[in-house]
Amino acid sequence: MTSPDSGASTTADLPDYAPIPRSALGPALNDQGYYVGRVERNLYWVTDGVYNSAFLTTGDGVVVFDAPPSIGNNLRRAVDEIAAANGVPNTVTHLVYSHHHADHAGAASLFGGDVTRIGHQETRRLLERDGDPARPLPEITFTDRYTLQVGGERVELAWYGPNHTPDNIYIHFPGHDTLMFIDVVNAGWVPIYNVNLSEDVIGYMGAPAIALSYPWTHFISGHLGRLATRDDVAVHQAYIADIEASSREALAAVNPIPFYVAAGENFWAGVKAHLDTVTERAAAPVIAKYTGVLAAADIEEFTRTTTFQIMQSLRLDRGVTVSSAVHP
Ligand SMILES: [Zn+2]
């Protein structure tokens, strides 16, 4: 097939990345392009290999947690398949939003009719702002905690402040030994660009400890194609802690003055040269350490941009000063 913009770079020239560890990959998908599996009892997870969603079947109907458009109508197929196999109703009565992002919620409108949508009040505000008909507003909202009870099952929703987004919540299934928490930890993989495209760096960095403070064995993390474990969260925490330590070291070690002297009156050229040098010094040992441990750690731009964000947050939020930063 001929591409209309044939001058653009093609996908054929990918660099030779390290092999993806087997442990980072999930179960094979079916012919429709999804996998549905039991997490515990009547809690199920669905994946397309990159995105995850979940649902709870009860005698009173099905509760869906997130509706990524990439899974789309396969979510409906997965619900129908499991409900038929277990002889329970396949009617989706509730849909819970983890956060407002379209890549996890953009198939919400596929579940129409009498479905009750539940989300944080900030999710409602952001969805109202964004005006996307694919993501209808939640009818039920909460500020700090909400207990959802359907068909004898209990789900605890909680908000502890901004992290990946201002509205990203923790979804605990106390009767299923499971926590669902999206877009902070990628099971077995590094975060993508800029702290996994997150808005609040300090909140993002603290979120795994909050996740681990809950009792659970199974973790539904949103990405990629498998469930996560407590060990996955711990490895992610170590990766982020290593970036923080490395950034502190580099901020203290790299003297900015020569860069500004060399840049003359182009101050921004001095800023760029200094911060690029700090970022490179901080990221390089982390990339080396996690290549082969976390999948795609050798896509250097991911760890570099995440390091840049964390290094900037250390400066701006934590007040960590660069070498010779305080005017005499
Ligand atoms: Zn997101």
Coordinates of C-alpha atoms in Angstrom, one line a residue, residues 19-276:
P19 CA 15.2 -8.5 23.3
I20 CA 12.0 -8.1 25.3
P21 CA 12.2 -10.4 28.4
R22 CA 9.6 -13.2 28.2
S23 CA 8.4 -12.2 31.6
A24 CA 7.3 -8.8 30.3
L25 CA 4.8 -10.4 27.9
G26 CA 1.3 -11.7 28.6
P27 CA -0.9 -14.5 27.3
A28 CA -1.6 -15.0 23.6
L29 CA -4.7 -13.2 22.2
N30 CA -7.6 -14.9 20.5
D31 CA -8.6 -14.5 16.9
Q32 CA -10.6 -11.4 17.8
G33 CA -7.5 -9.8 19.3
Y34 CA -8.2 -10.0 23.0
Y35 CA -7.6 -12.2 26.0
V36 CA -9.9 -12.5 28.9
G37 CA -8.8 -14.1 32.1
R38 CA -10.0 -14.7 35.7
V39 CA -8.2 -12.5 38.2
E40 CA -10.0 -14.1 41.2
R41 CA -13.5 -15.5 41.6
N42 CA -15.9 -13.3 39.5
L43 CA -13.3 -10.6 38.7
Y44 CA -11.9 -10.7 35.2
W45 CA -9.3 -8.8 33.2
V46 CA -9.3 -8.1 29.5
T47 CA -6.3 -7.1 27.4
D48 CA -5.4 -6.4 23.8
G49 CA -1.7 -7.0 24.6
V50 CA -1.1 -3.3 25.4
Y51 CA -4.2 -2.0 27.3
N52 CA -6.0 -3.6 30.2
S53 CA -9.6 -3.3 31.4
A54 CA -11.5 -5.3 34.0
F55 CA -15.0 -6.4 34.9
L56 CA -16.9 -8.0 37.8
T57 CA -19.8 -10.3 37.1
T58 CA -22.6 -10.4 39.7
G59 CA -26.1 -11.8 40.0
D60 CA -27.3 -8.2 39.5
G61 CA -25.2 -7.4 36.4
V62 CA -21.7 -6.6 35.3
V63 CA -19.5 -3.7 36.5
V64 CA -16.9 -2.6 34.0
F65 CA -13.7 -0.8 35.0
D66 CA -12.3 1.3 32.2
A67 CA -13.1 1.0 28.5
P68 CA -10.0 1.5 26.3
P69 CA -11.0 2.1 22.7
S70 CA -8.3 -0.2 21.5
I71 CA -10.2 -3.1 23.2
G72 CA -13.4 -1.5 22.2
N73 CA -16.2 -3.9 21.3
N74 CA -14.0 -6.8 22.4
L75 CA -14.8 -5.8 25.9
R76 CA -18.5 -6.5 25.2
R77 CA -17.5 -9.8 23.6
A78 CA -15.4 -10.7 26.7
V79 CA -18.3 -9.9 29.0
D80 CA -20.7 -11.9 26.9
E81 CA -18.3 -14.9 26.8
I82 CA -17.7 -15.0 30.5
A83 CA -21.4 -14.3 31.5
A84 CA -22.6 -17.1 29.2
A85 CA -20.0 -19.6 30.5
N86 CA -21.0 -18.9 34.1
G87 CA -24.7 -18.5 33.6
V88 CA -24.9 -14.9 35.0
P89 CA -26.4 -11.8 33.5
N90 CA -24.4 -10.0 30.8
T91 CA -26.0 -6.6 31.3
V92 CA -23.5 -3.9 32.1
T93 CA -25.0 -1.9 35.0
H94 CA -22.0 0.2 36.1
L95 CA -18.9 1.6 34.5
V96 CA -16.1 3.0 36.7
Y97 CA -13.6 5.5 35.2
S98 CA -10.0 5.2 36.6
H99 CA -9.2 8.6 35.1
H100 CA -10.4 10.8 32.3
H101 CA -7.9 9.9 29.6
A102 CA -9.4 8.9 26.3
D103 CA -7.1 6.0 25.7
H104 CA -8.6 4.2 28.8
A105 CA -12.1 5.6 28.6
G106 CA -12.9 6.2 24.9
A107 CA -15.1 3.2 24.5
A108 CA -17.3 4.2 27.5
S109 CA -20.1 5.2 25.2
L110 CA -20.4 1.7 23.9
F111 CA -22.2 0.8 27.2
G112 CA -25.3 2.9 26.9
G113 CA -28.8 2.4 28.2
D114 CA -29.2 2.1 32.0
V115 CA -25.5 2.0 32.8
T116 CA -24.5 4.1 35.8
R117 CA -21.1 5.7 35.4
I118 CA -18.9 6.4 38.4
G119 CA -15.8 8.6 38.7
H120 CA -13.9 11.1 40.7
Q121 CA -15.4 14.6 40.7
E122 CA -12.3 15.9 38.9
T123 CA -12.9 13.2 36.2
R124 CA -16.3 14.7 35.7
R125 CA -14.9 18.2 35.5
L126 CA -12.2 17.2 33.0
L127 CA -14.7 15.2 30.9
E128 CA -17.0 18.2 30.9
R129 CA -14.1 20.4 29.8
D130 CA -13.0 18.0 27.0
G131 CA -16.6 17.5 25.6
D132 CA -15.9 14.1 24.0
P133 CA -19.1 12.3 23.2
A134 CA -17.2 9.0 23.5
R135 CA -16.7 9.6 27.2
P136 CA -20.1 10.4 28.8
L137 CA -19.9 12.2 32.2
P138 CA -20.1 10.1 35.3
E139 CA -23.5 10.4 37.1
I140 CA -22.0 9.4 40.4
T141 CA -18.9 11.3 41.6
F142 CA -16.9 11.4 44.8
T143 CA -14.1 13.4 46.4
D144 CA -12.0 11.1 48.6
R145 CA -13.7 7.7 49.0
Y146 CA -16.6 5.8 47.5
T147 CA -17.8 2.3 48.2
L148 CA -19.5 0.6 45.3
Q149 CA -21.8 -2.3 46.3
V150 CA -23.4 -4.4 43.5
G151 CA -24.8 -7.9 43.8
G152 CA -23.1 -8.6 47.1
E153 CA -19.7 -7.5 45.9
R154 CA -17.8 -4.5 47.3
V155 CA -15.3 -2.2 45.5
E156 CA -13.5 0.6 47.3
L157 CA -12.6 3.7 45.2
A158 CA -10.1 6.2 46.6
W159 CA -8.4 9.4 45.6
Y160 CA -5.1 10.5 47.3
G161 CA -4.3 13.5 45.2
P162 CA -2.9 14.0 41.7
N163 CA -0.4 11.7 40.2
H164 CA -0.5 10.6 36.5
T165 CA -3.5 12.9 36.2
P166 CA -5.3 15.1 38.7
D167 CA -8.1 12.5 38.9
N168 CA -6.4 9.1 38.8
I169 CA -7.9 6.8 41.5
Y170 CA -7.1 3.6 43.3
I171 CA -9.7 0.8 42.8
H172 CA -9.5 -1.9 45.5
F173 CA -11.3 -5.2 45.4
P174 CA -11.0 -6.4 49.0
G175 CA -12.9 -9.6 48.3
H176 CA -10.6 -10.4 45.3
D177 CA -7.2 -9.6 46.7
T178 CA -6.7 -7.1 43.8
L179 CA -5.8 -3.5 43.2
M180 CA -6.4 -1.7 39.9
F181 CA -4.4 1.5 39.5
I182 CA -3.7 2.8 36.0
D183 CA -0.8 4.5 34.1
V184 CA 1.8 4.7 36.9
V185 CA 3.4 1.2 36.8
N186 CA 3.7 -0.6 33.5
A187 CA 3.9 -4.3 34.3
G188 CA 7.5 -5.3 33.4
W189 CA 8.1 -2.3 31.2
V190 CA 9.7 1.1 31.7
P191 CA 7.4 4.1 31.8
I192 CA 7.1 5.8 28.3
Y193 CA 8.1 9.5 27.7
N194 CA 8.0 12.1 30.5
V195 CA 7.2 9.9 33.5
N196 CA 4.6 7.9 31.5
L197 CA 3.0 11.2 30.3
S198 CA 2.2 12.2 33.8
E199 CA 1.2 15.6 35.1
D200 CA 2.3 15.6 38.7
V201 CA 5.8 14.3 39.1
I202 CA 5.9 14.2 42.9
G203 CA 2.4 12.6 43.0
Y204 CA 3.6 10.0 40.4
M205 CA 6.7 9.2 42.4
G206 CA 4.8 8.7 45.6
A207 CA 1.9 6.7 44.1
P208 CA 3.5 3.2 44.2
A209 CA 4.0 3.4 47.9
I210 CA 0.2 4.1 48.3
A211 CA -0.6 1.2 46.0
L212 CA 1.6 -1.1 48.1
S213 CA 0.0 0.1 51.3
Y214 CA -3.2 -1.8 50.3
P215 CA -3.4 -5.6 50.8
W216 CA -3.5 -7.3 47.4
T217 CA -1.8 -10.1 45.3
H218 CA -3.0 -9.1 41.8
F219 CA -2.4 -5.7 40.3
I220 CA -4.2 -4.4 37.2
S221 CA -1.9 -1.6 36.0
G222 CA -3.4 -0.6 32.6
H223 CA -0.3 -1.7 30.6
L224 CA 0.9 -3.8 29.0
G225 CA -0.4 -7.3 28.3
R226 CA -0.3 -9.0 31.7
L227 CA -1.3 -8.6 35.3
A228 CA 1.3 -7.2 37.7
T229 CA 2.7 -8.4 41.0
R230 CA 3.9 -6.6 44.2
D231 CA 7.4 -7.3 42.8
D232 CA 6.6 -5.4 39.6
V233 CA 5.7 -2.4 41.6
A234 CA 8.9 -2.7 43.7
V235 CA 11.1 -2.9 40.6
H236 CA 9.3 0.2 39.2
Q237 CA 9.9 2.0 42.5
A238 CA 13.6 1.1 42.4
Y239 CA 13.9 2.4 38.8
I240 CA 12.3 5.7 39.8
A241 CA 14.4 5.9 43.0
D242 CA 17.5 5.3 40.9
I243 CA 16.6 8.1 38.6
E244 CA 16.0 10.4 41.5
A245 CA 19.4 9.6 43.2
S246 CA 21.2 9.8 39.9
S247 CA 19.5 13.2 39.1
R248 CA 20.6 14.6 42.5
E249 CA 24.1 13.5 41.9
A250 CA 24.2 15.0 38.4
L251 CA 22.7 18.3 39.6
A252 CA 25.3 18.6 42.2
A253 CA 28.2 17.5 40.1
V254 CA 27.8 19.4 36.8
N255 CA 29.0 23.0 37.0
P256 CA 26.7 25.2 34.9
I257 CA 29.0 28.2 34.6
P258 CA 31.1 27.0 31.7
F259 CA 27.9 26.4 29.7
Y260 CA 26.7 29.9 30.3
V261 CA 30.1 31.4 29.5
A262 CA 30.2 29.5 26.3
A263 CA 26.7 30.5 25.3
G264 CA 27.4 34.2 25.8
E265 CA 24.2 36.3 25.5
N266 CA 22.1 33.4 24.3
F267 CA 21.1 32.3 27.8
W268 CA 18.7 29.6 26.6
A269 CA 21.5 28.0 24.7
G270 CA 23.4 27.8 28.0
V271 CA 20.3 26.4 29.8
K272 CA 20.0 23.7 27.1
A273 CA 23.6 22.6 27.2
H274 CA 23.7 22.5 31.0
L275 CA 20.4 20.6 31.4
D276 CA 21.2 18.2 28.5

